Short mmCIF file of C-alpha atoms in Angstrom, two decimals:
data_model
loop_
_atom_site.label_atom_id
_atom_site.label_comp_id
_atom_site.label_asym_id
_atom_site.label_seq_id
_atom_site.Cartn_x
_atom_site.Cartn_y
_atom_site.Cartn_z
CA UNK A 21 -9.34 55.77 5.98
CA UNK A 22 -12.14 58.16 6.92
CA UNK A 23 -13.06 59.50 3.49
CA UNK A 24 -14.01 56.03 2.26
CA UNK A 25 -16.77 55.57 4.77
CA UNK A 26 -18.17 52.46 6.34
CA UNK A 27 -19.41 50.82 3.13
CA UNK A 28 -16.24 51.25 1.11
CA UNK A 29 -13.84 50.25 3.87
CA UNK A 30 -15.72 47.49 5.63
CA UNK A 31 -18.62 46.13 3.66
CA UNK A 32 -17.34 46.26 0.09
CA UNK A 33 -14.09 44.26 0.60
CA UNK A 34 -16.01 41.53 2.42
CA UNK A 35 -18.72 41.42 -0.23
CA UNK A 36 -16.10 41.40 -2.97
CA UNK A 37 -14.25 38.46 -1.44
CA UNK A 38 -17.47 36.51 -0.88
CA UNK A 39 -18.54 36.96 -4.48
CA UNK A 40 -15.07 36.19 -5.88
CA UNK A 41 -14.79 33.09 -3.69
CA UNK A 42 -18.21 31.90 -4.78
CA UNK A 43 -17.30 32.34 -8.45
CA UNK A 44 -13.93 30.57 -8.08
CA UNK A 45 -15.37 27.70 -6.06
CA UNK A 46 -18.20 27.08 -8.52
CA UNK A 47 -15.70 27.07 -11.38
CA UNK A 48 -13.36 24.62 -9.66
CA UNK A 49 -16.09 22.33 -8.36
CA UNK A 50 -17.78 22.34 -11.77
CA UNK A 51 -14.59 21.12 -13.41
CA UNK A 52 -13.97 18.69 -10.58
CA UNK A 53 -17.41 17.11 -10.97
CA UNK A 54 -17.01 16.99 -14.75
CA UNK A 55 -13.70 15.13 -14.56
CA UNK A 56 -14.52 12.98 -11.51
CA UNK A 57 -15.55 9.91 -13.51
CA UNK A 58 -12.48 10.12 -15.69
CA UNK A 59 -10.20 10.39 -12.64
CA UNK A 60 -11.85 7.36 -11.06
CA UNK A 61 -11.56 5.34 -14.26
CA UNK A 62 -7.88 6.29 -14.51
CA UNK A 63 -7.17 5.22 -10.94
CA UNK A 64 -9.09 1.99 -11.44
CA UNK A 65 -7.31 1.17 -14.69
CA UNK A 66 -3.94 2.01 -13.15
CA UNK A 67 -4.57 -0.51 -10.37
CA UNK A 68 -5.75 -3.17 -12.81
CA UNK A 69 -2.69 -2.73 -15.02
CA UNK A 70 -0.45 -2.99 -11.96
CA UNK A 71 -2.11 -6.26 -10.90
CA UNK A 72 -1.69 -7.69 -14.41
CA UNK A 73 1.96 -6.66 -14.42
CA UNK A 74 2.59 -8.22 -11.01
CA UNK A 75 1.00 -11.45 -12.23
CA UNK A 76 3.59 -11.57 -15.00
CA UNK A 77 1.11 -10.99 -17.85
CA UNK A 78 1.82 -8.73 -20.82
CA UNK A 79 -0.13 -5.58 -20.05
CA UNK A 80 -1.87 -4.18 -23.17
CA UNK A 81 -1.39 -0.44 -23.72
CA UNK A 82 -4.99 -0.05 -24.86
CA UNK A 83 -7.31 0.60 -21.87
CA UNK A 84 -10.11 -1.56 -23.25
CA UNK A 85 -7.89 -4.57 -23.86
CA UNK A 86 -6.37 -4.23 -20.39
CA UNK A 87 -9.86 -4.03 -18.94
CA UNK A 88 -10.94 -7.13 -20.87
CA UNK A 89 -7.85 -9.10 -19.85
CA UNK A 90 -8.39 -8.17 -16.23
CA UNK A 91 -12.02 -9.26 -16.13
CA UNK A 92 -11.16 -12.46 -17.98
CA UNK A 93 -8.23 -13.59 -15.85
CA UNK A 94 -8.39 -11.86 -12.49
CA UNK A 95 -10.70 -12.41 -9.56
CA UNK A 96 -10.91 -9.88 -6.75
CA UNK A 97 -10.99 -11.60 -3.35
CA UNK A 98 -12.07 -10.29 0.03
CA UNK A 99 -12.99 -6.81 -1.28
CA UNK A 100 -9.60 -6.27 -2.82
CA UNK A 101 -7.51 -7.77 0.00
CA UNK A 102 -5.85 -9.88 -2.69
CA UNK A 103 -6.35 -10.98 -6.29
CA UNK A 104 -6.16 -14.41 -7.86
CA UNK A 105 -5.16 -14.81 -11.48
CA UNK A 106 -6.30 -17.91 -13.34
CA UNK A 107 -4.26 -19.63 -16.03
CA UNK A 108 -4.90 -18.96 -19.68
CA UNK A 109 -6.56 -22.33 -20.16
CA UNK A 110 -8.40 -24.12 -17.40
CA UNK A 111 -9.41 -22.76 -14.02
CA UNK A 112 -6.23 -23.33 -12.03
CA UNK A 113 -4.88 -20.38 -10.11
CA UNK A 114 -1.61 -19.31 -11.75
CA UNK A 115 -0.80 -16.32 -9.58
CA UNK A 116 -1.87 -14.52 -6.44
CA UNK A 117 -1.38 -10.76 -6.25
CA UNK A 118 -1.24 -9.05 -2.90
CA UNK A 119 -1.52 -5.26 -2.44
CA UNK A 120 0.81 -4.01 0.26
CA UNK A 121 1.78 -0.69 1.73
CA UNK A 122 4.61 0.51 3.90
CA UNK A 123 6.75 3.52 4.69
CA UNK A 124 9.02 5.20 2.14
CA UNK A 125 11.54 8.01 2.34
CA UNK A 126 9.13 10.90 1.60
CA UNK A 127 5.76 9.19 1.77
CA UNK A 128 3.99 5.87 1.72
CA UNK A 129 4.96 3.23 -0.80
CA UNK A 130 2.08 1.17 -2.15
CA UNK A 131 2.76 -1.88 -4.20
CA UNK A 132 1.13 -4.96 -5.66
CA UNK A 133 3.20 -8.10 -5.22
CA UNK A 134 2.65 -11.09 -7.47
CA UNK A 135 3.25 -14.66 -6.25
CA UNK A 136 3.16 -18.00 -8.00
CA UNK A 137 0.40 -20.35 -6.80
CA UNK A 138 2.82 -21.88 -4.27
CA UNK A 139 2.65 -18.52 -2.44
CA UNK A 140 6.42 -18.59 -1.99
CA UNK A 141 7.92 -17.69 -5.34
CA UNK A 142 7.63 -14.14 -6.62
CA UNK A 143 6.68 -13.15 -10.16
CA UNK A 144 6.96 -9.36 -10.24
CA UNK A 145 6.20 -6.27 -8.20
CA UNK A 146 4.55 -3.04 -9.35
CA UNK A 147 4.35 0.21 -7.43
CA UNK A 148 1.01 1.96 -7.42
CA UNK A 149 2.06 4.85 -5.23
CA UNK A 150 5.48 6.18 -4.32
CA UNK A 151 6.96 9.61 -3.71
CA UNK A 152 10.61 8.59 -3.61
CA UNK A 153 13.35 10.96 -4.79
CA UNK A 154 13.14 11.29 -8.58
CA UNK A 155 16.25 9.84 -10.22
CA UNK A 156 17.21 7.90 -7.09
CA UNK A 157 14.56 6.09 -5.05
CA UNK A 158 11.93 6.64 -7.74
CA UNK A 159 13.93 4.27 -9.92
CA UNK A 160 12.11 1.42 -8.16
CA UNK A 161 9.53 2.04 -10.90
CA UNK A 162 12.02 1.00 -13.58
CA UNK A 163 11.25 -2.19 -15.39
CA UNK A 164 14.39 -4.13 -14.43
CA UNK A 165 13.78 -3.47 -10.74
CA UNK A 166 10.19 -4.61 -10.81
CA UNK A 167 10.98 -7.73 -12.84
CA UNK A 168 14.11 -8.83 -10.96
CA UNK A 169 11.93 -10.64 -8.41
CA UNK A 170 10.91 -13.34 -10.87
CA UNK A 171 11.54 -16.81 -9.44
CA UNK A 172 12.93 -15.49 -6.15
CA UNK A 173 11.89 -16.34 -2.63
CA UNK A 174 11.54 -13.82 0.16
CA UNK A 175 12.80 -12.98 2.77
CA UNK A 176 15.37 -11.01 0.83
CA UNK A 177 18.73 -9.47 1.53
CA UNK A 178 19.99 -6.59 -0.57
CA UNK A 179 23.09 -6.71 -2.77
CA UNK A 180 24.70 -3.97 -4.86
CA UNK A 181 22.94 -2.70 -7.94
CA UNK A 182 24.07 -4.55 -11.04
CA UNK A 183 24.92 -7.82 -9.23
CA UNK A 184 21.87 -9.59 -10.68
CA UNK A 185 22.50 -12.47 -8.31
CA UNK A 186 21.01 -15.84 -9.18
CA UNK A 187 20.62 -16.57 -5.46
CA UNK A 188 16.83 -16.71 -4.83
CA UNK A 189 17.21 -14.78 -1.58
CA UNK A 190 19.14 -11.81 -2.98
CA UNK A 191 17.81 -8.76 -4.80
CA UNK A 192 19.61 -5.76 -6.28
CA UNK A 193 19.35 -2.54 -4.30
CA UNK A 194 19.43 0.85 -6.01
CA UNK A 195 22.65 2.83 -5.79
CA UNK A 196 22.09 6.13 -4.00
CA UNK A 197 18.76 5.00 -2.60
CA UNK A 198 19.75 2.88 0.39
CA UNK A 199 16.68 3.71 2.43
CA UNK A 200 14.18 3.27 -0.38
CA UNK A 201 15.75 -0.12 -1.15
CA UNK A 202 15.47 -1.15 2.49
CA UNK A 203 11.83 -0.04 2.68
CA UNK A 204 10.97 -2.04 -0.43
CA UNK A 205 12.80 -5.09 0.91
CA UNK A 206 10.88 -4.83 4.21
CA UNK A 207 7.60 -4.31 2.39
CA UNK A 208 8.05 -7.49 0.39
CA UNK A 209 9.41 -9.53 3.31
CA UNK A 210 6.39 -8.55 5.42
CA UNK A 211 3.97 -9.39 2.63
CA UNK A 212 5.52 -12.84 2.30
CA UNK A 213 4.61 -13.52 5.91
CA UNK A 214 1.06 -12.26 5.44
CA UNK A 215 0.06 -13.86 2.20
CA UNK A 216 -0.26 -17.46 3.35
CA UNK A 217 -2.37 -16.58 6.30
CA UNK A 218 -4.54 -14.33 4.17
CA UNK A 219 -5.09 -16.76 1.31
CA UNK A 220 -5.39 -20.05 3.14
CA UNK A 221 -7.07 -18.59 6.21
CA UNK A 222 -9.55 -16.61 4.15
CA UNK A 223 -11.01 -19.53 2.27
CA UNK B 5 -0.55 50.56 -33.02
CA UNK B 6 3.21 50.72 -33.38
CA UNK B 7 3.48 52.01 -29.83
CA UNK B 8 1.64 48.92 -28.60
CA UNK B 9 3.80 46.64 -30.70
CA UNK B 10 6.91 48.25 -29.28
CA UNK B 11 5.55 47.82 -25.75
CA UNK B 12 4.72 44.17 -26.35
CA UNK B 13 8.18 43.59 -27.78
CA UNK B 14 9.77 45.30 -24.80
CA UNK B 15 7.78 43.15 -22.35
CA UNK B 16 8.89 40.01 -24.15
CA UNK B 17 12.56 40.86 -24.48
CA UNK B 18 12.87 41.99 -20.88
CA UNK B 19 11.15 38.89 -19.48
CA UNK B 20 13.22 36.55 -21.61
CA UNK B 21 16.51 38.46 -21.39
CA UNK B 22 17.66 41.29 -19.14
CA UNK B 23 14.82 41.13 -16.63
CA UNK B 24 14.28 37.37 -16.62
CA UNK B 25 12.32 36.24 -13.54
CA UNK B 26 14.72 33.40 -12.72
CA UNK B 27 18.26 34.55 -13.45
CA UNK B 28 17.80 38.33 -13.11
CA UNK B 29 15.13 38.59 -10.41
CA UNK B 30 16.00 35.23 -8.76
CA UNK B 31 12.31 34.37 -8.31
CA UNK B 32 10.66 30.96 -8.41
CA UNK B 33 13.81 29.22 -7.22
CA UNK B 34 11.91 26.71 -5.09
CA UNK B 35 10.37 25.04 -8.11
CA UNK B 36 13.65 25.34 -10.00
CA UNK B 37 15.19 23.15 -7.32
CA UNK B 38 12.32 20.75 -6.95
CA UNK B 39 11.20 19.67 -10.39
CA UNK B 40 14.17 20.07 -12.70
CA UNK B 41 15.71 16.62 -12.30
CA UNK B 42 13.48 15.03 -14.95
CA UNK B 43 12.96 16.90 -18.22
CA UNK B 44 9.44 15.64 -18.91
CA UNK B 45 8.11 16.65 -15.50
CA UNK B 46 9.75 20.05 -15.89
CA UNK B 47 8.03 20.58 -19.23
CA UNK B 48 4.60 19.81 -17.80
CA UNK B 49 5.27 21.95 -14.74
CA UNK B 50 6.41 24.93 -16.83
CA UNK B 51 3.39 24.62 -19.13
CA UNK B 52 1.25 24.78 -16.00
CA UNK B 53 3.10 27.89 -14.86
CA UNK B 54 2.73 29.58 -18.29
CA UNK B 55 -1.00 28.83 -18.26
CA UNK B 56 -1.39 30.15 -14.72
CA UNK B 57 0.68 33.36 -15.05
CA UNK B 58 -1.02 34.26 -18.33
CA UNK B 59 -4.58 33.78 -17.17
CA UNK B 60 -4.14 35.00 -13.60
CA UNK B 61 -2.47 38.18 -14.88
CA UNK B 62 -5.32 38.67 -17.33
CA UNK B 63 -8.00 38.07 -14.69
CA UNK B 64 -6.38 40.26 -12.05
CA UNK B 65 -6.03 43.03 -14.64
CA UNK B 66 -9.69 42.74 -15.65
CA UNK B 67 -10.75 43.08 -12.03
CA UNK B 68 -8.09 45.63 -11.05
CA UNK B 69 -10.52 48.55 -10.77
CA UNK B 70 -12.87 46.53 -8.57
CA UNK B 71 -10.42 44.80 -6.23
CA UNK B 72 -10.31 46.69 -2.91
CA UNK B 73 -6.67 47.58 -2.13
CA UNK B 74 -6.69 46.05 1.36
CA UNK B 75 -7.79 42.60 0.23
CA UNK B 76 -5.97 42.59 -3.10
CA UNK B 77 -3.47 39.90 -2.10
CA UNK B 78 -6.23 37.59 -0.94
CA UNK B 79 -8.05 38.13 -4.21
CA UNK B 80 -4.89 37.49 -6.25
CA UNK B 81 -4.08 34.30 -4.36
CA UNK B 82 -7.63 33.08 -4.84
CA UNK B 83 -7.51 33.69 -8.59
CA UNK B 84 -4.10 32.03 -8.90
CA UNK B 85 -5.20 29.05 -6.81
CA UNK B 86 -8.27 28.59 -9.00
CA UNK B 87 -6.18 28.30 -12.15
CA UNK B 88 -3.67 25.99 -10.51
CA UNK B 89 -6.40 23.64 -9.32
CA UNK B 90 -7.77 23.61 -12.87
CA UNK B 91 -4.32 22.54 -14.12
CA UNK B 92 -4.15 19.87 -11.41
CA UNK B 93 -7.59 18.48 -12.26
CA UNK B 94 -6.77 18.50 -15.96
CA UNK B 95 -3.58 16.51 -15.37
CA UNK B 96 -5.36 14.03 -13.10
CA UNK B 97 -8.03 13.41 -15.72
CA UNK B 98 -6.01 13.43 -18.94
CA UNK B 99 -2.35 12.79 -18.04
CA UNK B 100 -2.63 10.54 -14.96
CA UNK B 101 0.93 9.19 -15.19
CA UNK B 102 2.54 12.62 -15.18
CA UNK B 103 0.13 13.80 -12.51
CA UNK B 104 1.29 10.92 -10.31
CA UNK B 105 4.94 11.75 -10.86
CA UNK B 106 4.55 15.46 -10.20
CA UNK B 107 2.59 14.72 -7.04
CA UNK B 108 2.31 17.79 -4.83
CA UNK B 109 4.42 20.02 -7.08
CA UNK B 110 1.49 21.09 -9.24
CA UNK B 111 -0.33 22.41 -6.20
CA UNK B 112 2.82 24.25 -5.22
CA UNK B 113 2.59 26.38 -8.39
CA UNK B 114 0.27 28.52 -6.25
CA UNK B 115 3.25 29.56 -4.15
CA UNK B 116 5.42 30.38 -7.17
CA UNK B 117 6.54 33.93 -6.45
CA UNK B 118 6.69 34.84 -10.14
CA UNK B 119 2.94 34.52 -10.57
CA UNK B 120 2.09 36.60 -7.51
CA UNK B 121 4.88 39.02 -8.37
CA UNK B 122 3.58 39.70 -11.87
CA UNK B 123 0.03 40.13 -10.58
CA UNK B 124 1.22 42.67 -8.00
CA UNK B 125 3.79 44.49 -10.10
CA UNK B 126 2.16 44.49 -13.51
CA UNK B 127 -1.46 43.37 -13.73
CA UNK B 128 -2.73 45.73 -11.04
CA UNK B 129 -1.55 48.78 -13.00
CA UNK B 130 -1.90 47.72 -16.65
CA UNK B 131 -4.68 46.76 -19.05
CA UNK B 132 -5.81 43.16 -19.59
CA UNK B 133 -4.20 42.83 -23.02
CA UNK B 134 -0.76 43.92 -21.91
CA UNK B 135 -1.06 41.92 -18.70
CA UNK B 136 -1.82 38.82 -20.69
CA UNK B 137 1.30 39.37 -22.78
CA UNK B 138 3.35 40.07 -19.65
CA UNK B 139 2.12 36.89 -17.97
CA UNK B 140 2.89 34.84 -21.06
CA UNK B 141 6.35 36.41 -21.42
CA UNK B 142 7.24 35.86 -17.76
CA UNK B 143 6.01 32.29 -17.99
CA UNK B 144 8.14 31.63 -21.05
CA UNK B 145 11.15 33.37 -19.48
CA UNK B 146 10.79 31.09 -16.47
CA UNK B 147 10.17 27.99 -18.54
CA UNK B 148 13.15 28.06 -20.85
CA UNK B 149 15.60 28.56 -17.98
CA UNK B 150 14.10 25.59 -16.13
CA UNK B 151 14.11 23.46 -19.24
CA UNK B 152 17.80 24.16 -19.87
CA UNK B 153 18.65 23.28 -16.27
CA UNK B 154 16.49 20.16 -16.42
CA UNK B 155 18.14 19.05 -19.65
CA UNK B 156 21.59 19.05 -18.09
CA UNK B 157 20.46 17.64 -14.75
CA UNK B 158 18.72 14.68 -16.35
CA UNK B 159 21.59 14.15 -18.78
CA UNK B 160 24.31 14.16 -16.13
CA UNK B 161 22.29 12.73 -13.24
CA UNK B 162 20.47 9.88 -14.97
CA UNK B 163 22.29 9.65 -18.31
CA UNK B 164 18.99 10.08 -20.14
CA UNK B 165 17.06 12.65 -22.16
CA UNK B 166 13.28 12.32 -22.05
CA UNK B 167 13.85 8.90 -20.50
CA UNK B 168 15.99 7.82 -23.49
CA UNK B 169 19.33 6.34 -22.44
CA UNK B 170 21.52 8.56 -24.58
CA UNK B 171 24.96 7.51 -23.37
CA UNK B 172 24.10 3.83 -23.64
CA UNK B 173 22.85 4.36 -27.18
CA UNK B 174 26.03 6.21 -28.17
CA UNK B 175 28.23 3.65 -26.40
CA UNK B 176 29.86 6.29 -24.24
CA UNK B 177 30.86 5.03 -20.78
CA UNK B 178 29.14 7.25 -18.27
CA UNK B 179 28.75 7.19 -14.51
CA UNK B 180 25.64 9.01 -13.32
CA UNK B 181 26.30 12.00 -11.10
CA UNK B 182 23.79 11.19 -8.38
CA UNK B 183 24.17 14.66 -6.90
CA UNK B 184 22.66 16.18 -10.05
CA UNK B 185 19.26 14.61 -9.37
CA UNK B 186 19.22 15.82 -5.78
CA UNK B 187 18.46 19.38 -4.71
CA UNK B 188 22.14 20.46 -4.39
CA UNK B 189 22.60 19.61 -8.08
CA UNK B 190 20.00 22.21 -8.93
CA UNK B 191 21.87 24.81 -6.88
CA UNK B 192 25.07 24.08 -8.79
CA UNK B 193 23.36 24.08 -12.19
CA UNK B 194 21.47 27.28 -11.45
CA UNK B 195 24.60 28.99 -10.17
CA UNK B 196 26.59 27.97 -13.24
CA UNK B 197 23.73 29.11 -15.47
CA UNK B 198 23.44 32.51 -13.77
CA UNK B 199 27.21 32.88 -13.86
CA UNK B 200 27.36 32.25 -17.60
CA UNK B 201 24.40 34.46 -18.41
CA UNK B 202 25.37 37.37 -16.16
CA UNK B 203 29.10 37.14 -16.60
CA UNK B 204 29.21 36.61 -20.32
CA UNK B 205 26.02 37.50 -22.15
CA UNK B 206 24.63 40.37 -20.08
CA UNK B 207 28.08 41.95 -19.63
CA UNK B 208 28.64 42.03 -23.35
CA UNK B 209 25.32 43.76 -23.78
CA UNK B 210 26.24 46.38 -21.22
CA UNK B 211 29.59 47.00 -22.86
CA UNK B 212 28.16 47.54 -26.34
#
C-alpha cells in the first residue's frame, strides 16, 4: 500500500469513480430524455386501447386509427376517474368504462372495466397492469378471459375453468391460479359497487 | 493472424460447449428459473444479456489499465448497469408490450453473474477485441441453453410455442403441466438438460 502514495491510493480511485459515474449518468439520462416522449405516448396509447377494448369496440392495430377512434367515441370524465363511450350514431352513452386497481399475487392488478349504460351489465375487462405468474395467473390477459364478462352481472362467484356458465353471476376462474382469480373477482365486484355512485353522484 | 483466429475459435467453442456458463459453470441460474416459461420473453431477455455481456466486456477491457484495482468491482457494476438501463429504456420505447411482460427482469440482468464473471475473469486481463468476442460467445452460450429450456417449458406447461397453440392445431389431446411454468419446472428442466449434456455429450468427448 505504501509505494502507491496518497494520490494513487486515495485520490485517484475516487476521481476515477466520479468521472466514470458522470459519464454513465449522462449517457443514460441522455437516452432517457430522448425516449421519454415515446414512452409516454406508448403508455397513453396502451390505456386508450384498453378502454376501447373494455367498451366492446374493435381495437384497430394501427396507433393512429386507435387514437382517432378514441377521440371520436370516448369522453374522459372527472380527470380520468371514468370514461364514457358514445354510440356510433347519435350522442347516447353506450358504455361506461371504469379504471380499477386492487391487489394481485405478486403486485398490483390494474384494470379497466366496461359497463353497459345501465351500469349493471358488463361488456369486457382489460388489464393495464399485472405481474401475475406467467403461464398461470398472467393468463387473465388472454382474450377469452377478458371477454367472458359480456352480458354478465356482478357480484360474481367463480366456477371451474372451461365451464362457460350462462348464469350471469358466474365467471370462469383460471386453473392453477386460484388467488389471481379471486383477486380479479373481488376487483370487479368492488368496482360494481363504486360505479353507480361515481357516475350518478358525479354529474 | 492465424493465432488470433485460433484463439477466437477456442473462446467460442469453450463458451458454447465444454465451458458453457450455464451447464458447465452453473452461472446465471436465477434468470434461467425466472424467465424461461415463455419463449418470447426468454428470447428478448437473452438478446439483452448478449448485448450487455458483449459491450460491458469491451468497455471494461478498454478501461482495464485505468481502473484502480480496489474499486474495480464498483466500476464494472456501473458499466454493466449502464448498458442494462439502455436495454430497458429501449424496450420501453420500442417494444412496450414485451417490456411490460418482462417487468423487473430486465433490470435484474445487472445481477446476472455471467456478465460480472466475464468482466472479472476475462476482460480485466485481455484486449478489447478478444473481450468483445468472449462476451459475445458467453452471451450466446447462455442464450441457447435458456432458449432450449424455454421451448420445452412453454410447450409442456402451456401447450404453445411462441403463443401458438400447437397441440390444439395438431389435434393432440394435451393437459398442461402447470408445474412447468412455475419455478420448480425450471429446476427439473435444467437438471434434465445438464444430465443429458454432461452424461452423454461431454462424456463421449472425454472418452474419444
